[in-house]
Short mmCIF file of C-alpha atoms in Angstrom, two decimals:
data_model
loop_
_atom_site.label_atom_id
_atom_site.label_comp_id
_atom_site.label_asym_id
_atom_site.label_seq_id
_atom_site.Cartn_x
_atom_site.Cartn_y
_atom_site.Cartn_z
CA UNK A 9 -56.43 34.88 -22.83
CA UNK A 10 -55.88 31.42 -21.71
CA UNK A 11 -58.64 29.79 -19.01
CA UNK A 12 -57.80 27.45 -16.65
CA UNK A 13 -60.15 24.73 -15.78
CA UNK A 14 -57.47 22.75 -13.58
CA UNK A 15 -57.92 22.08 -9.74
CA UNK A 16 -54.71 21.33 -7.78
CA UNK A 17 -54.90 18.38 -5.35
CA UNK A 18 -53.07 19.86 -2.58
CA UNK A 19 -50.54 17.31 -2.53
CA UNK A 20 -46.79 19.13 -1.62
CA UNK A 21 -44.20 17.12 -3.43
CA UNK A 22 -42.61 18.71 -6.54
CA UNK A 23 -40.65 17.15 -8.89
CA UNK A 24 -37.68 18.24 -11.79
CA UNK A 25 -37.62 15.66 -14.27
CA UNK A 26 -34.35 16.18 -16.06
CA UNK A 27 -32.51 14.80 -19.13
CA UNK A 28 -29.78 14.72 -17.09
CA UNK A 29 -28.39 15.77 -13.67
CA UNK A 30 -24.82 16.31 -14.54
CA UNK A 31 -25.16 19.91 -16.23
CA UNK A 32 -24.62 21.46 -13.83
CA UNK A 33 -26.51 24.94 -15.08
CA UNK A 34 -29.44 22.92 -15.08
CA UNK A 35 -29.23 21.56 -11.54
CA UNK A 36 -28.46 25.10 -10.63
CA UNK A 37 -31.80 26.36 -12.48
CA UNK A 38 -33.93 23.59 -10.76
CA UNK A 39 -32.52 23.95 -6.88
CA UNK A 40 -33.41 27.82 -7.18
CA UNK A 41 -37.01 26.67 -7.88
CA UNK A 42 -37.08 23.99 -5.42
CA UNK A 43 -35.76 26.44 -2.81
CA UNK A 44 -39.13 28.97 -3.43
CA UNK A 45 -41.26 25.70 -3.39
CA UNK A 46 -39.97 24.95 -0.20
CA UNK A 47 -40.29 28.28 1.58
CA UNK A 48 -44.19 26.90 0.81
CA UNK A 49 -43.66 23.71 2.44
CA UNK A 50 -42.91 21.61 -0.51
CA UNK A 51 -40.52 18.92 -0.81
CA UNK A 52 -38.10 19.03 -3.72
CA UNK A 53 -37.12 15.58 -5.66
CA UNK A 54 -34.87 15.32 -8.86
CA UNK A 55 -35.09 13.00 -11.21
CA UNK A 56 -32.46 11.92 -14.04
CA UNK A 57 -34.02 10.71 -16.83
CA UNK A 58 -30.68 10.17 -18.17
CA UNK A 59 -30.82 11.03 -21.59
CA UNK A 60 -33.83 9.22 -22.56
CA UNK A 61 -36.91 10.61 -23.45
CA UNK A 62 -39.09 7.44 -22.63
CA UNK A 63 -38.03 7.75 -18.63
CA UNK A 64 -39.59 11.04 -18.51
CA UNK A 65 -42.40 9.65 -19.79
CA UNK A 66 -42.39 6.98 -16.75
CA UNK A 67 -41.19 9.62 -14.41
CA UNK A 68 -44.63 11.44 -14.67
CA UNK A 69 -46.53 8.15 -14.66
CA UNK A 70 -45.01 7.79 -11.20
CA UNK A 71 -45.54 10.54 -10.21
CA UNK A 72 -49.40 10.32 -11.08
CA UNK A 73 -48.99 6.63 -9.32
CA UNK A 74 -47.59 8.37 -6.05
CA UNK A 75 -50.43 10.32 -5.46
CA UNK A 76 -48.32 12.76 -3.07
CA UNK A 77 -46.82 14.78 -5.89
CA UNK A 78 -48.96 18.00 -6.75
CA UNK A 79 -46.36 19.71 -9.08
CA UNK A 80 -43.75 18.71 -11.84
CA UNK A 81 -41.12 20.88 -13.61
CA UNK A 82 -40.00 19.28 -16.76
CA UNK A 83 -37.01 19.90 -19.34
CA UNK A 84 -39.29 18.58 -22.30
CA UNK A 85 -36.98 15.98 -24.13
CA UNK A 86 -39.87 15.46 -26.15
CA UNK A 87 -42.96 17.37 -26.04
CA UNK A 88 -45.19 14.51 -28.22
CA UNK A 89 -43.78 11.74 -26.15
CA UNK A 90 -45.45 13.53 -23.21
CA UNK A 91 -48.72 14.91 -24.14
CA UNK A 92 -50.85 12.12 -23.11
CA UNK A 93 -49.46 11.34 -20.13
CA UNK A 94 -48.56 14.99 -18.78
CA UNK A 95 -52.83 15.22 -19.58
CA UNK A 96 -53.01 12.78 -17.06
CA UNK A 97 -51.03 14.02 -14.19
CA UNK A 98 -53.06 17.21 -15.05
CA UNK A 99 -56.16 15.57 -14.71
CA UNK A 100 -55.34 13.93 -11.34
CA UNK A 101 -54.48 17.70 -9.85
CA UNK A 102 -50.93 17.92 -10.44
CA UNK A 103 -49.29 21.62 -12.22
CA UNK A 104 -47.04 20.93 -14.64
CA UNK A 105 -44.73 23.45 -16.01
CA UNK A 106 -41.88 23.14 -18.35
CA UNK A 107 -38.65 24.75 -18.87
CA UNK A 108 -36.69 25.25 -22.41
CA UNK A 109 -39.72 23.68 -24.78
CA UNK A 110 -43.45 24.65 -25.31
CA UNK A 111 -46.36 22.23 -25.94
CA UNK A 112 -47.59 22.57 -29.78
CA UNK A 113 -51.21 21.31 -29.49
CA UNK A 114 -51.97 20.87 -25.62
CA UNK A 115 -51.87 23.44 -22.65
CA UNK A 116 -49.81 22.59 -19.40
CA UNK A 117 -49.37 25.53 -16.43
CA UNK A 118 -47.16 27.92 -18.26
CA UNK A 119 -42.83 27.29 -19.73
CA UNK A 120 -40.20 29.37 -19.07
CA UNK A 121 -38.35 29.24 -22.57
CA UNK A 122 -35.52 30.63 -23.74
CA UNK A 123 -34.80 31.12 -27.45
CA UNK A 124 -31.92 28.83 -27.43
CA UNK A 125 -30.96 28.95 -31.03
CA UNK A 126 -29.90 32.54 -30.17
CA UNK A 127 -26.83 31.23 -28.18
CA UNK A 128 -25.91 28.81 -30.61
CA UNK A 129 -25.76 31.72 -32.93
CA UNK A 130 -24.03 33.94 -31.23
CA UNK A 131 -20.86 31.59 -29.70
CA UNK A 132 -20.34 31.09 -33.26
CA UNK A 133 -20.21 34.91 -34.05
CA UNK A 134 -18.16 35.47 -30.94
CA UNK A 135 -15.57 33.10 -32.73
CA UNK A 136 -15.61 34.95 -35.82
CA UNK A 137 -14.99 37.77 -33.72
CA UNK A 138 -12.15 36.48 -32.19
CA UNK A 139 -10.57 34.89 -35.02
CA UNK A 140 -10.32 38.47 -36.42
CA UNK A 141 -9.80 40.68 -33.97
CA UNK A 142 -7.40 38.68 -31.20
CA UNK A 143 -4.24 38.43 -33.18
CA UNK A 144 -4.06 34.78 -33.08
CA UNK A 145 -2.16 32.76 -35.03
CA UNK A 146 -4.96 30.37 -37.00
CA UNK A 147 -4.06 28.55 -40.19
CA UNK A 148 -6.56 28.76 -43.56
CA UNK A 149 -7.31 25.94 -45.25
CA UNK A 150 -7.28 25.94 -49.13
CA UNK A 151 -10.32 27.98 -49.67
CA UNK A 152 -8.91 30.80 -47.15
CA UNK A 153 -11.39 29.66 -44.37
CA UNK A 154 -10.66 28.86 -40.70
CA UNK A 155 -11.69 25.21 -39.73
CA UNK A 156 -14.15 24.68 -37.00
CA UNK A 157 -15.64 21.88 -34.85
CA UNK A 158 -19.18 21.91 -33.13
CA UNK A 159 -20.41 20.07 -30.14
CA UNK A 160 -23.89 19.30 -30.83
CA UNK A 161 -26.83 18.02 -28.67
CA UNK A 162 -30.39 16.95 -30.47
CA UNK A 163 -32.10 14.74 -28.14
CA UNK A 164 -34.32 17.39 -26.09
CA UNK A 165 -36.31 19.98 -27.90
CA UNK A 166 -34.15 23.27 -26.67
CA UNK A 167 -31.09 21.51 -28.31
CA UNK A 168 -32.27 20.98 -31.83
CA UNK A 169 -32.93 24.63 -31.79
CA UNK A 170 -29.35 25.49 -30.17
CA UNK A 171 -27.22 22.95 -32.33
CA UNK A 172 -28.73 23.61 -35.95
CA UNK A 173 -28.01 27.27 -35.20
CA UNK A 174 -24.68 26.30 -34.21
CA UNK A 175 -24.11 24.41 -37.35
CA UNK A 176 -26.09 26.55 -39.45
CA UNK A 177 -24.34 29.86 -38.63
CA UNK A 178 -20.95 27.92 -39.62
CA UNK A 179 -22.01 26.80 -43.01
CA UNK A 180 -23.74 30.24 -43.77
CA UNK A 181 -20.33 32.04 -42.37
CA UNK A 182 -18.21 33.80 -45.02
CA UNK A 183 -14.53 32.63 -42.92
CA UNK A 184 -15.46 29.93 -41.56
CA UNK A 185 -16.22 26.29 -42.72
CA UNK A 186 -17.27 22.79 -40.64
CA UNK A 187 -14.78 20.06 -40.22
CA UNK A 188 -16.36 18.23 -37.70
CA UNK A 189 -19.30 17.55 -35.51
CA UNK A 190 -19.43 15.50 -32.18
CA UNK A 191 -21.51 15.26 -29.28
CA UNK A 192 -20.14 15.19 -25.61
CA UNK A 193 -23.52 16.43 -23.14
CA UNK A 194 -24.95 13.90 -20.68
CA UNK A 195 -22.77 12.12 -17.84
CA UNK A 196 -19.14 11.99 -18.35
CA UNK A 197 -19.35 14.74 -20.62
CA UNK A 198 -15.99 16.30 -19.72
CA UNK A 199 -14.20 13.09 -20.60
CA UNK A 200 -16.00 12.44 -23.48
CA UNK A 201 -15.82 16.13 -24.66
CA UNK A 202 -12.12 15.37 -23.73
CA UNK A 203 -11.81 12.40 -26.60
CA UNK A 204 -14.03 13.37 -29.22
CA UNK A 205 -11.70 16.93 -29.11
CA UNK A 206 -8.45 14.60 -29.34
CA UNK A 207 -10.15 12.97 -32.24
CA UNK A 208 -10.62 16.06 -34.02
CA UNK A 209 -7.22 17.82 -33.12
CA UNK A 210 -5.39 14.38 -34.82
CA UNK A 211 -7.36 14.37 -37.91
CA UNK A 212 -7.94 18.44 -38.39
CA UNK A 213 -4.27 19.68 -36.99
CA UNK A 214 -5.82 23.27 -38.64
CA UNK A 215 -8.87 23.06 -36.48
CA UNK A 216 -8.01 25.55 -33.68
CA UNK A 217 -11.75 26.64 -33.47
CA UNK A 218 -14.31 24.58 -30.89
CA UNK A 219 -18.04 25.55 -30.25
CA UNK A 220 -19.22 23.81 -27.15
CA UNK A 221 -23.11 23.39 -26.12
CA UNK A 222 -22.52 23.43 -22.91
CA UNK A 223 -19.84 24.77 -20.30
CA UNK A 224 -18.89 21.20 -19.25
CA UNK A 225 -18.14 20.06 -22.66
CA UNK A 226 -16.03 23.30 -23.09
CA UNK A 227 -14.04 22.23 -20.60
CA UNK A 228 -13.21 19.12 -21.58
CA UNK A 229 -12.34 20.52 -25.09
CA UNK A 230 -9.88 22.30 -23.64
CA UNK A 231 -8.29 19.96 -21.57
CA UNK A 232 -7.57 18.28 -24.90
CA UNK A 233 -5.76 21.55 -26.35
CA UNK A 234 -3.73 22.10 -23.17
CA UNK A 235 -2.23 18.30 -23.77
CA UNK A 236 -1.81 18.50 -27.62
CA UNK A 237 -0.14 22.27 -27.10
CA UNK A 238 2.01 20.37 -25.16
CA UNK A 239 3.85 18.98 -28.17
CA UNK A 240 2.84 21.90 -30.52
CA UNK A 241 3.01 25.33 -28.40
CA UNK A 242 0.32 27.93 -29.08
CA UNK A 243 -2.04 27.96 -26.72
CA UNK A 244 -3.21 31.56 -27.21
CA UNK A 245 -4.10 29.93 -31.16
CA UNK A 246 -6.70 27.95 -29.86
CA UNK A 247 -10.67 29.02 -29.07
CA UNK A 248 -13.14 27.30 -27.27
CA UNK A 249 -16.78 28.82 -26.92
CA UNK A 250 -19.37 27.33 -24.91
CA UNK A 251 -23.21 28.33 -25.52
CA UNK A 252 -23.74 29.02 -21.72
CA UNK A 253 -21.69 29.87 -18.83
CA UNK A 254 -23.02 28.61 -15.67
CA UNK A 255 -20.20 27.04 -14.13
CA UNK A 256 -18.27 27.39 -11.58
CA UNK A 257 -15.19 26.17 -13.01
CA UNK A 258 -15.91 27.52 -16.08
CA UNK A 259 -15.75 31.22 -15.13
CA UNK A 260 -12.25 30.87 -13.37
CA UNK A 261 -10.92 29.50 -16.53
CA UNK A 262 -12.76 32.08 -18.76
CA UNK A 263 -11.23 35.01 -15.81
CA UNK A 264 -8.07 33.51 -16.73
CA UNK A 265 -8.29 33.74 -20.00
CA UNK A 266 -9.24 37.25 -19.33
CA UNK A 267 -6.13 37.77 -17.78
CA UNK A 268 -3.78 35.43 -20.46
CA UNK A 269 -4.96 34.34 -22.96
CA UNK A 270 -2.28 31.99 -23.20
CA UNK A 271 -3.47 30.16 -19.92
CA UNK A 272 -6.40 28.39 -21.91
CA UNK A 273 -8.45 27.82 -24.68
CA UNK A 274 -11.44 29.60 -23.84
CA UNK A 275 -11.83 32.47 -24.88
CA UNK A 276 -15.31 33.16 -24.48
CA UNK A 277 -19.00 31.78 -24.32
CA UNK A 278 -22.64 33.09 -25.15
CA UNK A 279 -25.22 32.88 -21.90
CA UNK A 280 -28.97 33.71 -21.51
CA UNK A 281 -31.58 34.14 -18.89
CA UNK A 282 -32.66 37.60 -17.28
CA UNK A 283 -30.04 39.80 -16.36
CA UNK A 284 -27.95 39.56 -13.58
CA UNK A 285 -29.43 41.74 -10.76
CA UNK A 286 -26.73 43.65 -9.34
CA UNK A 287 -26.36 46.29 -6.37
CA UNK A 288 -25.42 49.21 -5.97
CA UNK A 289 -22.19 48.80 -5.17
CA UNK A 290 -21.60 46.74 -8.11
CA UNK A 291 -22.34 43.37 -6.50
CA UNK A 292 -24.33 40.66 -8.22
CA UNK A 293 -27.49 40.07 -5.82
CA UNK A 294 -29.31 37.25 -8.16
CA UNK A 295 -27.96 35.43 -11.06
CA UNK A 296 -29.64 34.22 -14.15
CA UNK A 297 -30.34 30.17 -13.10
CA UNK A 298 -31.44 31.66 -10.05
CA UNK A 299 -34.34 33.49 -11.54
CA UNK A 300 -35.09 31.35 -14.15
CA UNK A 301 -35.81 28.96 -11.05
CA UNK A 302 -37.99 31.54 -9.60
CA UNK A 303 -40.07 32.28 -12.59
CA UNK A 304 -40.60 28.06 -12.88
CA UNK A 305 -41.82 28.28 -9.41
CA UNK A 306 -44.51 31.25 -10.23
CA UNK A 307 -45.84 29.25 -12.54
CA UNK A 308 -46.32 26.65 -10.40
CA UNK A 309 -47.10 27.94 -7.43
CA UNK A 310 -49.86 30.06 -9.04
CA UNK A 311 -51.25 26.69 -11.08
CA UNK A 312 -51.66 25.81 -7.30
CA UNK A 313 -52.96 28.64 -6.07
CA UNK A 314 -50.65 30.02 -3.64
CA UNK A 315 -49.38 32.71 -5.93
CA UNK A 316 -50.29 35.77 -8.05
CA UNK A 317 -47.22 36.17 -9.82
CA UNK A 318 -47.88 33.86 -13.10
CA UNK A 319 -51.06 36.38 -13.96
CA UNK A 320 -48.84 39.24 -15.12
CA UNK A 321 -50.56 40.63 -18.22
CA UNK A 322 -46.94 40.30 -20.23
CA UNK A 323 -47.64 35.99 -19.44
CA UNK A 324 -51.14 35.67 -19.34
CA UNK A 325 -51.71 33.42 -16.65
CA UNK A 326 -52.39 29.98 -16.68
CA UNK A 327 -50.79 28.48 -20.27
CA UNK A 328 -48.93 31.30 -20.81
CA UNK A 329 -45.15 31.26 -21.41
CA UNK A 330 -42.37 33.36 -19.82
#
């Protein structure tokens, strides 16, 4: 089992250093654990690294600089870039925990990972579903396959695993085949999802088939659609499938899809995270960001003492992953 040698140094301040703050899924995720931090008199701080792996790297060097912080949450962009420095903050006292990537060759509080090539997988099977079984009206091209286009992200360790599954499970697919590949995440990624979609739809008019990495991205995809349907009719031809659902906006337009499928292009989306816990009446009592925010704040919170819930046997304590 992993032994801990590390000694908090008290100090109350936590931060989330983020690739970005506009995903909103991820905000969501991060403000659940800040909320348990606080109920133990920490103070919460974001930080948008905004897109670059290097200002992670400085955020934690900060953070070391401060000497007030005492815990830091991190969505690994890159897990090399930060090994010597996330050592440091150790050193001085400070937990570190990280969400959606695990350290190869060093040992940091504990990460709550998901295996995100798993969703990438299975929005692309939930198109081959559809394309099959919905009735839709979706051209072939030459070789009898349907023409798809993938939203990719690669700069952050979670996303190479998520986007080469996306792209891989299209090229191994027996009815489908690749006819484009773009990348939309990051601020503005609605309107950029919005272009690169427009781009597509004018140079693959066959291409009714969009797999989004993220909600936001989906969106914007779809906006595109909706205006080029405008001139061709068909809405109900077109599918857009996100790799995760947390969005507000997002689930009214997947509800009415739900309801007409003509409304929209979604049509559906993969998620992940613990179930939702429901009651008994059928109501959902905690949602998946919510307690993949909690579990980030075990790990923490037990790196600094103040909690047991990090030892579970099924974890392993400190250095173990969730």
């Amino acid at each position: 089992e992993p032994t801990s040698e590390f000694t908090w140094n008290g100090q109350k301040e936590v931060w989330s250093i983020l690739p970005t703050t506009g995903a909103e899924g991820l905000v969501l995720i991060n403000d659940a654990m800040g909320a348990v931090m606080e109920e133990q008199g920490f103070t919460y701080v974001k930080k948008d690294a905004q897109g670059n792996p290097g200002n992670q790297v400085q955020f934690v060097e900060q953070a070391i600089s401060a000497g007030n912080v005492g815990a830091l949450m991190i969505a690994a962009m890159s897990v090399e870039m930060l090994k010597d420095v996330v050592q440091q903050a150790i050193d001085a006292g400070i937990a570190v925990a990280y969400l959606g990537a695990q350290p190869t060759d060093y040992t940091i509080a504990g990460c709550v990972y998901t295996a995100y090539e798993i969703t990438g997988m299975y929005a692309v099977q939930a198109a081959e579903y559809w394309v099959q079984n919905s009735g839709a009206n979706v051209p072939k091209n030459a070789d009898g396959k349907y023409e798809v286009a993938i939203d990719t992200y690669y700069d952050i360790a979670d996303g190479v695993y998520r986007s080469n599954a996306m792209k891989g499970t299209v090229e191994k697919s027996e009815i489908l085949t690749l006819v484009s590949e773009t990348t939309s995440y990051g601020d503005g990624a609605l309107n950029t999802a919005f272009n690169n979609a427009q781009s597509v739809l004018n140079a693959n008019p066959d291409c009714h088939i969009f797999i989004a990495y993220e909600p936001e991205e989906a969106m914007g995809i779809a906006n595109a659609i909706a205006d080029y349907c405008e001139q061709t009719g068909g809405l109900a031809d077109y599918c857009v499938i996100p790799c995760y659902a947390e969005d507000n906006t997002f689930k009214e337009l997947y509800a009415q899809a739900e309801a007409d499928p003509a409304s929209t292009a979604i049509k559906g989306y993969a998620t992940y995270g613990d179930p939702p816990i429901m009651d008994d009446a059928g109501n959902m009592v905690k949602d998946p960001p919510t307690q993949t925010g909690e579990h980030l704040a075990d790990c923490l919170l037990t790196a600094c003492g103040l909690s047991d819930a990090w030892n579970d046997p099924n974890i392993g304590g400190y250095g173990g992953t969730y």
